[in-house]
mmCIF file of C-alpha atoms in Angstrom:
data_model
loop_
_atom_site.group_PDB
_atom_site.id
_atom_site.type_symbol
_atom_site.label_atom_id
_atom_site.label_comp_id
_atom_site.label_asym_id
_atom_site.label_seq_id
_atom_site.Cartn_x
_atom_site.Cartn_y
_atom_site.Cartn_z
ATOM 1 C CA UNK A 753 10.303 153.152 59.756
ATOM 2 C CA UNK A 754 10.160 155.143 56.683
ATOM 3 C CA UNK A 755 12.544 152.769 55.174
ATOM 4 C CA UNK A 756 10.230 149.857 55.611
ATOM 5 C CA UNK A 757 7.111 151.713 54.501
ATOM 6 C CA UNK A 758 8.922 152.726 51.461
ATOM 7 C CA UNK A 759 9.859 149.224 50.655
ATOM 8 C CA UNK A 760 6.027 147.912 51.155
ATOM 9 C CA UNK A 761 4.570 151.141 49.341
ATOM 10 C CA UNK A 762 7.102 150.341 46.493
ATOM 11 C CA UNK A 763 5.631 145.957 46.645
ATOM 12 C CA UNK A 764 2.336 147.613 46.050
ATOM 13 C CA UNK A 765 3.396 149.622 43.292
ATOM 14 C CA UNK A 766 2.159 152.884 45.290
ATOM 15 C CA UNK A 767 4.077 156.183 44.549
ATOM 16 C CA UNK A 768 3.265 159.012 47.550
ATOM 17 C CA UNK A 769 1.023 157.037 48.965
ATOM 18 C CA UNK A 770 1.288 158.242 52.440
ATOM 19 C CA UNK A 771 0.817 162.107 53.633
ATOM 20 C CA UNK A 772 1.588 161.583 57.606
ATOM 21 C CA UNK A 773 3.797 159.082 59.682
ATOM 22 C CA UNK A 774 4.142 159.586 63.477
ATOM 23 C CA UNK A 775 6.065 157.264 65.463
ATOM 24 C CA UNK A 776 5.145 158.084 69.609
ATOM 25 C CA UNK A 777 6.196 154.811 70.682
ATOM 26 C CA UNK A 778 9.092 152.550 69.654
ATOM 27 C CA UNK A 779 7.181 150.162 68.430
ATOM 28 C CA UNK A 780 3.668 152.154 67.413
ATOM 29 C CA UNK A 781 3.528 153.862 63.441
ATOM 30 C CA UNK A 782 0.099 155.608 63.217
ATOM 31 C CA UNK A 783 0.147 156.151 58.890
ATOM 32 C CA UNK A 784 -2.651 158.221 57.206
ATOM 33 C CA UNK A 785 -2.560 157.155 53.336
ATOM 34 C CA UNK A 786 -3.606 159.595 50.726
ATOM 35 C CA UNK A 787 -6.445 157.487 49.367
ATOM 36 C CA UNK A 788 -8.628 154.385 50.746
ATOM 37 C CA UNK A 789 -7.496 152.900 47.410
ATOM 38 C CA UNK A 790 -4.094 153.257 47.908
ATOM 39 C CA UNK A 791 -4.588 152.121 51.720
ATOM 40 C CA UNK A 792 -5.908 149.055 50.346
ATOM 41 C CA UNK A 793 -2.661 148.109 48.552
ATOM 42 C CA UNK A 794 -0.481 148.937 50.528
ATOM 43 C CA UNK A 795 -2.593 147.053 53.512
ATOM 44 C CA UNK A 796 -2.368 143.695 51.138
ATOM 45 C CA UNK A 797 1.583 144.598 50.531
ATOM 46 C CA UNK A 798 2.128 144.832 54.153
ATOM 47 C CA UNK A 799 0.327 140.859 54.562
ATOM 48 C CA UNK A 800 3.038 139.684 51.807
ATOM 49 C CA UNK A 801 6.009 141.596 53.219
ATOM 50 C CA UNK A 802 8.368 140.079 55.180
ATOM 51 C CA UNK A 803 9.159 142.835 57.526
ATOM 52 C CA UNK A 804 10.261 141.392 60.661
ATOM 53 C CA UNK A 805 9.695 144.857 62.426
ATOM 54 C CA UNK A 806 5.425 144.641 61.114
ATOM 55 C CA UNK A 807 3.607 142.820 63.600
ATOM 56 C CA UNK A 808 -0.042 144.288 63.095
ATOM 57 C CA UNK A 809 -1.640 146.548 60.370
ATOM 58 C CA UNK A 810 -4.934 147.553 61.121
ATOM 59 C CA UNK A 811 -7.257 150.465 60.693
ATOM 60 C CA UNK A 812 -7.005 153.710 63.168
ATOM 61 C CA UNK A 813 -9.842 155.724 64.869
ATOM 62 C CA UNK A 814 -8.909 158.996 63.213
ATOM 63 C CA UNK A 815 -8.521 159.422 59.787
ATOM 64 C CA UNK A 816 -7.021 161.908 57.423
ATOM 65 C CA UNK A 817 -3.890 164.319 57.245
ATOM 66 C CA UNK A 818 -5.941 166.878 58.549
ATOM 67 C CA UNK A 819 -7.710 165.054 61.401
ATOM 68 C CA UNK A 820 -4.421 163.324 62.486
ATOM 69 C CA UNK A 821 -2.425 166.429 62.355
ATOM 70 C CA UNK A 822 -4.992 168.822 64.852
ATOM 71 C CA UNK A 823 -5.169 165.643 66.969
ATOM 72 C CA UNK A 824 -1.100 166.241 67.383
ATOM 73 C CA UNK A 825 -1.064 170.074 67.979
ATOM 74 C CA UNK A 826 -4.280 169.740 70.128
ATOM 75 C CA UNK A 827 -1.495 167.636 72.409
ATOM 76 C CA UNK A 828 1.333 168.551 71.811
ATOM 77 C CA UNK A 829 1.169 172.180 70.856
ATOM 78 C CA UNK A 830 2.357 173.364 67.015
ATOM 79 C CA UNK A 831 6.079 174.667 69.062
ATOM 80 C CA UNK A 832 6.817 170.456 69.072
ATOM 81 C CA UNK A 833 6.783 170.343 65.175
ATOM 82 C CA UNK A 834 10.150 171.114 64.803
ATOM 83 C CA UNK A 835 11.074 168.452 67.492
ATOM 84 C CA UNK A 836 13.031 165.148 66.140
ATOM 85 C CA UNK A 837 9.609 163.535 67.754
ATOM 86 C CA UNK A 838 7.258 165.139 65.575
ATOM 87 C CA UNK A 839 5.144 163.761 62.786
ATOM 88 C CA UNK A 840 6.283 163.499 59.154
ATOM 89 C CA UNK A 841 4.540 165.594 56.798
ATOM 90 C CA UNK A 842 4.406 164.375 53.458
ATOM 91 C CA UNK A 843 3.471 166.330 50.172
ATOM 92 C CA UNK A 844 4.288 165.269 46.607
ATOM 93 C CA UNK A 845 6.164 162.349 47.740
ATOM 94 C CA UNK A 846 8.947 164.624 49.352
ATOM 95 C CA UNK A 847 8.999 165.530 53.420
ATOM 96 C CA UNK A 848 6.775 169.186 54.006
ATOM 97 C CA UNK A 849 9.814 170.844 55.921
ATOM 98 C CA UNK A 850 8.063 174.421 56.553
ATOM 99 C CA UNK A 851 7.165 175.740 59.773
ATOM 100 C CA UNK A 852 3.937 175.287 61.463
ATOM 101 C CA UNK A 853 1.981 178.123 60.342
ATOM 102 C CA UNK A 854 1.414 176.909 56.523
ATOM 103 C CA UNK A 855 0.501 173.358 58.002
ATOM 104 C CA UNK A 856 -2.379 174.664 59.353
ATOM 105 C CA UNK A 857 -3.412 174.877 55.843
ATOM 106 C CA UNK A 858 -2.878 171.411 54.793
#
């Protein structure tokens, strides 16, 4: 999935444009993107990509890194962030890799 995002972050000319990427489905991506600005091009990248595996883009009920990210460890518990499972954390364009303690920071 990262792959693809990359590819339709890169047709909207969009460097570190997303901060968060959790995948608890097969088929389900939730994305928080760094800026509503930058969410708008990447949303009008995603209509003129031809990803086969992008069936619907569309705008989630919690927003932000932070809001997305208590939403998981209210759930799931900060112990599952080092699980395969767990969300991406993005910062500066490269994956956050620390622990769970500094994210509560973010």
């Amino acid at each position: 999935m990262l792959t693809v995002l990359d590819r339709v972050c890169t047709l909207a000319e969009c460097q570190h444009a997303y901060d968060f990427v959790y995948m608890p489905w097969t088929k389900l991506a939730i994305v928080n993107f760094c800026s509503v600005d930058t969410c708008r091009l990447c949303f009008r990248a995603f209509g003129r990509s031809n990803e086969p595996h992008i069936r619907f883009v569309g705008q989630a009920v919690i927003q932000g890194l932070q809001a997305n990210l208590a939403l998981f460890l209210s759930k799931s518990g900060a112990d599952y962030m080092g699980d395969p499972g767990a969300p991406r954390i993005f910062a500066n364009g490269g994956r956050y890799a620390r622990g769970p303690e500094p994210l509560q920071d973010l």
